[in-house]
PDB file of C-alpha atoms in Angstrom:
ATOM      1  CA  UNK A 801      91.405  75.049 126.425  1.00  0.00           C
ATOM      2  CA  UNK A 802      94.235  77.135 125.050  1.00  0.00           C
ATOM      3  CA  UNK A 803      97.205  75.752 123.878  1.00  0.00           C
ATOM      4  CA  UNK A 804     100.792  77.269 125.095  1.00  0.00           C
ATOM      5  CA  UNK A 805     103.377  75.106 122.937  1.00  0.00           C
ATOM      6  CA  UNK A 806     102.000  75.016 119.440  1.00  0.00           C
ATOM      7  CA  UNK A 807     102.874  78.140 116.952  1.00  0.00           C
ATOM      8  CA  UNK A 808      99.817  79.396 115.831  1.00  0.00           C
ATOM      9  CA  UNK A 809      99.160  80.859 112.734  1.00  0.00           C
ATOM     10  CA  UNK A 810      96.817  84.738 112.909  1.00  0.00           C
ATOM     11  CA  UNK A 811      95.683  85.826 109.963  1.00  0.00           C
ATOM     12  CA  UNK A 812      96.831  89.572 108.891  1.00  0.00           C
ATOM     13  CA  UNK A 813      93.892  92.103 110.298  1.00  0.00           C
ATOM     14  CA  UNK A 814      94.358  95.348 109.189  1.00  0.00           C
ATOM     15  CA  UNK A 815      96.791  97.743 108.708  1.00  0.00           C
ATOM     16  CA  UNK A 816      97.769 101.051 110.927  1.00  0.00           C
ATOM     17  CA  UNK A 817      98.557 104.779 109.151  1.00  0.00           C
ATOM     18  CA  UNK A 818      99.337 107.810 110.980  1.00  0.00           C
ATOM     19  CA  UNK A 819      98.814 110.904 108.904  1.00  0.00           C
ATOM     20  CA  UNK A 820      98.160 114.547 108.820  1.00  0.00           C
ATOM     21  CA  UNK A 821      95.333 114.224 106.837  1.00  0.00           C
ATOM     22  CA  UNK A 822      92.784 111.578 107.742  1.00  0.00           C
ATOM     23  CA  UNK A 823      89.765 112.718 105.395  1.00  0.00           C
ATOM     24  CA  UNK A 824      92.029 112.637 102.337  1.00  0.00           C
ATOM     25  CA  UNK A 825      93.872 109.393 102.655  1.00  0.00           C
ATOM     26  CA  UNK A 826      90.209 107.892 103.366  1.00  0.00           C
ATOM     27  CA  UNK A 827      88.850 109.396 100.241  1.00  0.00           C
ATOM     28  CA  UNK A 828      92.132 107.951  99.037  1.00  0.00           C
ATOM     29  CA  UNK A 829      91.792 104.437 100.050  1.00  0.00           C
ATOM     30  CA  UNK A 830      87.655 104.276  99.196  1.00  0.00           C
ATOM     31  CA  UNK A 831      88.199 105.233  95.358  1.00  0.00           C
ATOM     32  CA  UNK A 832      91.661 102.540  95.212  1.00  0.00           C
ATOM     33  CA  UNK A 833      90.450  99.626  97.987  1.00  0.00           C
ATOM     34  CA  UNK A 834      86.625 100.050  98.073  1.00  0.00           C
ATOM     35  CA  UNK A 835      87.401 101.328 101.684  1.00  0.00           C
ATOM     36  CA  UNK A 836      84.304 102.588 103.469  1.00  0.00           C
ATOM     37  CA  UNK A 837      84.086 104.258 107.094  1.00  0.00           C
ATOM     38  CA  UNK A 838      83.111 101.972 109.462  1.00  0.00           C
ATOM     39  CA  UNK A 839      83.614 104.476 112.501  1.00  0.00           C
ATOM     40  CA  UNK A 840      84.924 108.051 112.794  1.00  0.00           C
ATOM     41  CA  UNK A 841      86.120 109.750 116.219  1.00  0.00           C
ATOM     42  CA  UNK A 842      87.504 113.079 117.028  1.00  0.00           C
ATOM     43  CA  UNK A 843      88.443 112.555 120.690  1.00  0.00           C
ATOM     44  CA  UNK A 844      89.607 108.711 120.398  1.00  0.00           C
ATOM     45  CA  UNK A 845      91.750 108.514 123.426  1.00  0.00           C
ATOM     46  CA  UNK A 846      89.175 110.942 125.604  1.00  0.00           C
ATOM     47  CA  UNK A 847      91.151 113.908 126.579  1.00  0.00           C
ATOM     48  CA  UNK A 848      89.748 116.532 128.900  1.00  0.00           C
ATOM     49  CA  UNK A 849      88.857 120.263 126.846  1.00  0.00           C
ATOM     50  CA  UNK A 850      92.025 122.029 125.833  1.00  0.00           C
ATOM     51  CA  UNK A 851      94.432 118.718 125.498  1.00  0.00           C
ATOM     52  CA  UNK A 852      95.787 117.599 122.493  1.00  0.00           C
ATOM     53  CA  UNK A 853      93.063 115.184 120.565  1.00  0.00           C
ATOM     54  CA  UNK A 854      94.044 113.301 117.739  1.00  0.00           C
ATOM     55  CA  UNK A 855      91.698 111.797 115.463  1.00  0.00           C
ATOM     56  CA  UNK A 856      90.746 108.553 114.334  1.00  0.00           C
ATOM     57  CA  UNK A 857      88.988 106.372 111.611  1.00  0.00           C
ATOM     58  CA  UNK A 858      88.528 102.622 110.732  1.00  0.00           C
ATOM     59  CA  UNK A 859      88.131 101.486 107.235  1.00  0.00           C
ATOM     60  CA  UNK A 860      86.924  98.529 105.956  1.00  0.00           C
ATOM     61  CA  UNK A 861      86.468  96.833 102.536  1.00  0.00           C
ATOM     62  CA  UNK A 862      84.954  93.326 103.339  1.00  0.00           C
ATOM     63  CA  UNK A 863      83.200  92.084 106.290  1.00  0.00           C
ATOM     64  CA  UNK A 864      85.840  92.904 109.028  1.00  0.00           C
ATOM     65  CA  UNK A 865      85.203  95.678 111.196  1.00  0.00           C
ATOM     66  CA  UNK A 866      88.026  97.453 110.128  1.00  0.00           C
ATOM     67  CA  UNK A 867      91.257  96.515 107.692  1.00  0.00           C
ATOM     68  CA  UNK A 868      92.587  99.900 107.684  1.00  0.00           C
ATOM     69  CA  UNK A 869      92.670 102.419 110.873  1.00  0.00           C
ATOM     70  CA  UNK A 870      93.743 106.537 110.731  1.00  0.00           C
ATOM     71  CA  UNK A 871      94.902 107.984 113.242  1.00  0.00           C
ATOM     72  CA  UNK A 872      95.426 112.103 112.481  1.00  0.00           C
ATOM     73  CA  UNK A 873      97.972 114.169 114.061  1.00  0.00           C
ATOM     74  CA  UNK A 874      98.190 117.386 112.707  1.00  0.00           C
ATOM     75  CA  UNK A 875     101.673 118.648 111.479  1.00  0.00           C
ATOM     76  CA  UNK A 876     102.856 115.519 110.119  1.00  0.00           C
ATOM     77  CA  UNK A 877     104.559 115.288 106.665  1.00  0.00           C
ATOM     78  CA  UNK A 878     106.476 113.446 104.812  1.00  0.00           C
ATOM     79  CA  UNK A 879     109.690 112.393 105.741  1.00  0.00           C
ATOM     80  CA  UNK A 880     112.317 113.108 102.709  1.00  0.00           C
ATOM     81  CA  UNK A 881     114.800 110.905 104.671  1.00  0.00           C
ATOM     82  CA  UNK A 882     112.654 108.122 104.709  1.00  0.00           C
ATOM     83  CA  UNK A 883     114.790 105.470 102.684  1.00  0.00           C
ATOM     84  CA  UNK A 884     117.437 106.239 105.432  1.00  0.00           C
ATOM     85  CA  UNK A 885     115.080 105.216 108.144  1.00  0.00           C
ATOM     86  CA  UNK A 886     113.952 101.628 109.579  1.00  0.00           C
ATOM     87  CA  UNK A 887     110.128 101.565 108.763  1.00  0.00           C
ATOM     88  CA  UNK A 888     107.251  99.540 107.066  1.00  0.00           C
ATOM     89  CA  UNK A 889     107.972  99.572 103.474  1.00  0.00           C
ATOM     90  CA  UNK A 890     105.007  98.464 102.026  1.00  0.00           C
ATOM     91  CA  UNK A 891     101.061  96.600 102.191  1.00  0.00           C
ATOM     92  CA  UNK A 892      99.651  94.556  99.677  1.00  0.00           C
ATOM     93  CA  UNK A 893      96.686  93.850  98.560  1.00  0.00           C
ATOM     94  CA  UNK A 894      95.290  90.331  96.503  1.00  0.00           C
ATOM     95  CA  UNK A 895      93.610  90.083  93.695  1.00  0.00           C
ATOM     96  CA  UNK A 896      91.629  86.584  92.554  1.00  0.00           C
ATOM     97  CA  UNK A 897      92.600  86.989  88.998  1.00  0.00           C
ATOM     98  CA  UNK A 898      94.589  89.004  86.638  1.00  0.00           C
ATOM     99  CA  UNK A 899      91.425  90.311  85.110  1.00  0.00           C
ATOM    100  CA  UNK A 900      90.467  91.911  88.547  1.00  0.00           C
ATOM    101  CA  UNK A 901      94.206  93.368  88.616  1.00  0.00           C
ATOM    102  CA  UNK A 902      94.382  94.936  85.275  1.00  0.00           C
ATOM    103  CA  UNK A 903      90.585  96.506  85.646  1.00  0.00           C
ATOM    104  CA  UNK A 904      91.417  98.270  88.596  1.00  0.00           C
ATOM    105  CA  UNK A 905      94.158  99.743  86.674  1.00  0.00           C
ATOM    106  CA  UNK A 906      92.209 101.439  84.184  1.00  0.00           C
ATOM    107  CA  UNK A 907      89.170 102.390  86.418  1.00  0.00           C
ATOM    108  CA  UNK A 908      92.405 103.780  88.629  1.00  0.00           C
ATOM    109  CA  UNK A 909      94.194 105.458  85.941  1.00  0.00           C
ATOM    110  CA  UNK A 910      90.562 107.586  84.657  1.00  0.00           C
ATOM    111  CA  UNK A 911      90.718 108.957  87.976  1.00  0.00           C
ATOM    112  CA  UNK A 912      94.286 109.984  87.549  1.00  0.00           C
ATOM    113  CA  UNK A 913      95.841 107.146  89.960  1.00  0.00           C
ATOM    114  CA  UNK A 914      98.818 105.158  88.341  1.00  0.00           C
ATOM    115  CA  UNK A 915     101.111 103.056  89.432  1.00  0.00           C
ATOM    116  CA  UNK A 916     104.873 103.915  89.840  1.00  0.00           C
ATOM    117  CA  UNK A 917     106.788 100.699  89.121  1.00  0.00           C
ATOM    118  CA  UNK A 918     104.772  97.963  87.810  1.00  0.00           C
ATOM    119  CA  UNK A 919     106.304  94.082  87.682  1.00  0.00           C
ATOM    120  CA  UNK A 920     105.500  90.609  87.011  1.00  0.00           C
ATOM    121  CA  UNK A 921     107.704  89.131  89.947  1.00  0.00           C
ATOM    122  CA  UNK A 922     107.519  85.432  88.619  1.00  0.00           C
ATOM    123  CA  UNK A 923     104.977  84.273  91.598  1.00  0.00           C
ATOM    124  CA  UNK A 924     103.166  87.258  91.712  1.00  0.00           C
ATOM    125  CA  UNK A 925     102.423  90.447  89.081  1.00  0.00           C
ATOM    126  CA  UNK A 926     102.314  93.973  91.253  1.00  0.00           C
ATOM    127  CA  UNK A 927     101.280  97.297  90.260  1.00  0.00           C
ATOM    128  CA  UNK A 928     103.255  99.324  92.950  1.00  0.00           C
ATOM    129  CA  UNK A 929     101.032 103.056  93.869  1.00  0.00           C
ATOM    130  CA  UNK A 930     101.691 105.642  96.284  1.00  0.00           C
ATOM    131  CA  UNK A 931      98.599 106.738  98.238  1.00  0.00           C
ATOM    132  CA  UNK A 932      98.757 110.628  99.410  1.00  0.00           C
ATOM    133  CA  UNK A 933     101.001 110.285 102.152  1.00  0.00           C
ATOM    134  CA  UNK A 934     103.360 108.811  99.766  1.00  0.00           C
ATOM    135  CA  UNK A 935     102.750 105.286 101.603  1.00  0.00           C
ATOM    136  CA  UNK A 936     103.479 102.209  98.684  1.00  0.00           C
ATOM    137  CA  UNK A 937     100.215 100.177  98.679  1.00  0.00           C
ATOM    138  CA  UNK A 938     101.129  97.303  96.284  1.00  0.00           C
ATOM    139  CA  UNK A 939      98.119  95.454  94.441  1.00  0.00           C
ATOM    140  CA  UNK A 940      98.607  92.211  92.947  1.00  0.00           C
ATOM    141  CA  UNK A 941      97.454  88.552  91.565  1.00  0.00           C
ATOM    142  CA  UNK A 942      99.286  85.503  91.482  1.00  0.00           C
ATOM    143  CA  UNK A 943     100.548  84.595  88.511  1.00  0.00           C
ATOM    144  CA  UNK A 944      99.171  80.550  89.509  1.00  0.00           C
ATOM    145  CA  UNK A 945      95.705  82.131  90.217  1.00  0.00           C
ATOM    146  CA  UNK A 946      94.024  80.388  87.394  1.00  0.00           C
ATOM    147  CA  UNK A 947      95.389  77.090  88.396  1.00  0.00           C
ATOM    148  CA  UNK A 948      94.250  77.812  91.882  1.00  0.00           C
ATOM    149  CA  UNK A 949      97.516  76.783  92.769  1.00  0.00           C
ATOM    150  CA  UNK A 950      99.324  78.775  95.774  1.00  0.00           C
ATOM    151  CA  UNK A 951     101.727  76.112  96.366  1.00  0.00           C
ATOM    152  CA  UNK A 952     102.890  76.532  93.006  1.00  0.00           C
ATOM    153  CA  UNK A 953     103.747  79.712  93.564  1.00  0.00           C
ATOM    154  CA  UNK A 954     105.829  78.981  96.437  1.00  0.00           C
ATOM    155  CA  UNK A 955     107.553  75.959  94.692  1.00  0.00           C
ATOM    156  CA  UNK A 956     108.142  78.781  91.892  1.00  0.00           C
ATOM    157  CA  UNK A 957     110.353  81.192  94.247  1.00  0.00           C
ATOM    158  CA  UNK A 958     112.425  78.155  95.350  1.00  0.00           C
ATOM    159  CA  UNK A 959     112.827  76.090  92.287  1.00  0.00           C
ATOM    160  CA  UNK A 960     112.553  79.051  88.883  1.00  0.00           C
ATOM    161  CA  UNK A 961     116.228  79.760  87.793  1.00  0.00           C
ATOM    162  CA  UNK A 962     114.142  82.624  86.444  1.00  0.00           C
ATOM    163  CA  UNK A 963     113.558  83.972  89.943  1.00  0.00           C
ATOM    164  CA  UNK A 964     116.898  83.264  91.409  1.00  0.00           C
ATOM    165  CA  UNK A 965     117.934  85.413  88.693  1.00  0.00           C
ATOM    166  CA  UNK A 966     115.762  87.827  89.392  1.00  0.00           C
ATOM    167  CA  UNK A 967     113.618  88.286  92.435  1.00  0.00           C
ATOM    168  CA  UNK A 968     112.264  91.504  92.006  1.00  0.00           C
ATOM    169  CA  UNK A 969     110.658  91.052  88.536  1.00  0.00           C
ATOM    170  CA  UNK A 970     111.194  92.485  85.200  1.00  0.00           C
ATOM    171  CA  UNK A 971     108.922  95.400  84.548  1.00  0.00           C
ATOM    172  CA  UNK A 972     105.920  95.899  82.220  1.00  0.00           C
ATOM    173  CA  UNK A 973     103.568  98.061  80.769  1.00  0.00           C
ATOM    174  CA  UNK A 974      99.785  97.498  82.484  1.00  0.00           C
ATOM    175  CA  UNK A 975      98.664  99.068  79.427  1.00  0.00           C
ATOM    176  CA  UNK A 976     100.234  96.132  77.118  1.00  0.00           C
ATOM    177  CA  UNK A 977      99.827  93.824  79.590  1.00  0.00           C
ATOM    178  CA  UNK A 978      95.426  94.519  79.061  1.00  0.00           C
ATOM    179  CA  UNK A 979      95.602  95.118  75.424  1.00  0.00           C
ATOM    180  CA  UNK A 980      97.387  91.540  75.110  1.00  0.00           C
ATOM    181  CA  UNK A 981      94.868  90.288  78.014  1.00  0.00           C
ATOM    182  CA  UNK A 982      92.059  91.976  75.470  1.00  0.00           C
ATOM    183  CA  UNK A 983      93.246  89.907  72.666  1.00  0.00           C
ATOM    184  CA  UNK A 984      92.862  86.319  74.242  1.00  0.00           C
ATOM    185  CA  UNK A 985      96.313  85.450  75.500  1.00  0.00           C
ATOM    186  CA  UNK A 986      95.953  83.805  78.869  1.00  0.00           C
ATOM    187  CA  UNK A 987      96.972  85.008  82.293  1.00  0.00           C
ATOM    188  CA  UNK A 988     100.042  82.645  82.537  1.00  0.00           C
ATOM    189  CA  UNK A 989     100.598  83.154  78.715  1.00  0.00           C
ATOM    190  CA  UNK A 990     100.986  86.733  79.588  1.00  0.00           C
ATOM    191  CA  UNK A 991     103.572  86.023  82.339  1.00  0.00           C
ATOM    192  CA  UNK A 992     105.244  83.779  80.177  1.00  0.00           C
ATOM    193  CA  UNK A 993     105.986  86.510  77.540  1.00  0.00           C
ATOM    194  CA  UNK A 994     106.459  89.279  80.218  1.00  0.00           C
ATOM    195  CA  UNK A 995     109.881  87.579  81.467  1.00  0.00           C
ATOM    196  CA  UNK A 996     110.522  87.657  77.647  1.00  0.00           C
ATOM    197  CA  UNK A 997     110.160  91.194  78.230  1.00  0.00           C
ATOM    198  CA  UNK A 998     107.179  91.583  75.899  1.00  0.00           C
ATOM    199  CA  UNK A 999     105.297  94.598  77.246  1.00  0.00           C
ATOM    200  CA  UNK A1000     108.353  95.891  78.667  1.00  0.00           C
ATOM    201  CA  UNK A1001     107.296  99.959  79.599  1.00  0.00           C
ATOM    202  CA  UNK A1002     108.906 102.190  77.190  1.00  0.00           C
ATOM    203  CA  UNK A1003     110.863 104.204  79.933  1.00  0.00           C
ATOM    204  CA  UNK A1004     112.251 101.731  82.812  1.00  0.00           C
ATOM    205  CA  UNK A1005     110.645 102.531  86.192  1.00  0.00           C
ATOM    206  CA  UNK A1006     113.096 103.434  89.029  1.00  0.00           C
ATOM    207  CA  UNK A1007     112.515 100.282  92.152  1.00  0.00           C
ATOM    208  CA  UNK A1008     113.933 103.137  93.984  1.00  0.00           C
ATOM    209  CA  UNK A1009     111.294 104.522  94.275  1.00  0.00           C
ATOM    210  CA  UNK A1010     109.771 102.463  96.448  1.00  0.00           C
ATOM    211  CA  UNK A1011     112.236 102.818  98.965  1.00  0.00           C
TER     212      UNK A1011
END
């Protein structure tokens, strides 16, 4: 029987975009997320002949029947007031190691995809990109993945003078960050010498850009 005092805990499903361009922000999110159409519709909510009829897609990357749905409504753009605005400023996406992070970031970066503020956040390093509707789709790992460890990362955020200091990171260069990675140092080695700011980027990224 169900239970109508105890908080339960859902998981995070998927994620909801509305956009004016539904076939390019899929393409977008197959070639950065492995997302593949799981179902397409062009009269979703079943109007009659002559009504308005958005469209709709569901993506999905893993077994789930859909992590990602589209809805299109032509006309939309982007809204150059946005950081003025109340809205939902960002997804993530996990990683199981560092390895997995920084080789998406080259296959990403042949195809012309980079990020726009890349940090190593003391729990967590997150390469920060902005999919075509200028949505920010953070990917990242945490840095206590190879000690399987995700309670270290919370005791990290509560306890690190480090991240008291700084909660938002310091930034770094993926492309130091892999040729370092290349040359043996260890995932938390590399964290270690990122807050030393090591493979600091040559220019410093704007965070406002995210907002």
């Amino acid at each position: 029987m169900f239970n109508d005092e105890t908080t339960i805990h859902p998981t995070l499903h998927h994620v909801g975009l509305t956009t004016g361009d539904m076939d390019r922000l899929a393409r977008w999110y197959a070639k950065v997320l492995g997302m593949r159409l799981v179902y397409q519709s062009e009269n979703p909510i079943g109007a009659p002949e002559g009504e308005f009829r958005p469209r709709a897609a569901w993506l999905s990357n893993d077994a789930a029947n859909h992590r990602i749905a589209l809805v299109e409504i032509p006309g939309l753009g982007f809204d150059v007031d946005r950081a003025r605005h109340q809205r939902l400023q960002h997804v993530a996406f996990a990683y199981r190691s560092l390895d997995e992070l920084l080789g998406t970031y080259r296959r990403l970066k042949g195809l012309g995809i980079v990020p726009i503020l890349s940090v190593d956040e003391g729990a967590q390093t997150a390469f920060y990109y902005e999919d075509p509707d200028r949505n920010s789709v953070e990917l990242n790992v945490s840095n206590f993945a190879e000690f399987e460890d995700n309670w270290g990362s919370i005791e990290h955020m509560q306890t690190s003078p480090d991240f008291a200091r700084r909660p938002l990171g310091v930034d770094v260069d993926p492309d130091k960050l892999a040729a370092a990675r290349e040359a043996g140092a260890s995932p938390w080695d590399l964290h270690k010498r990122a807050w030393q700011h090591e493979f600091a980027p040559a220019v410093p990224y704007d965070p406002m850009a995210l907002l």
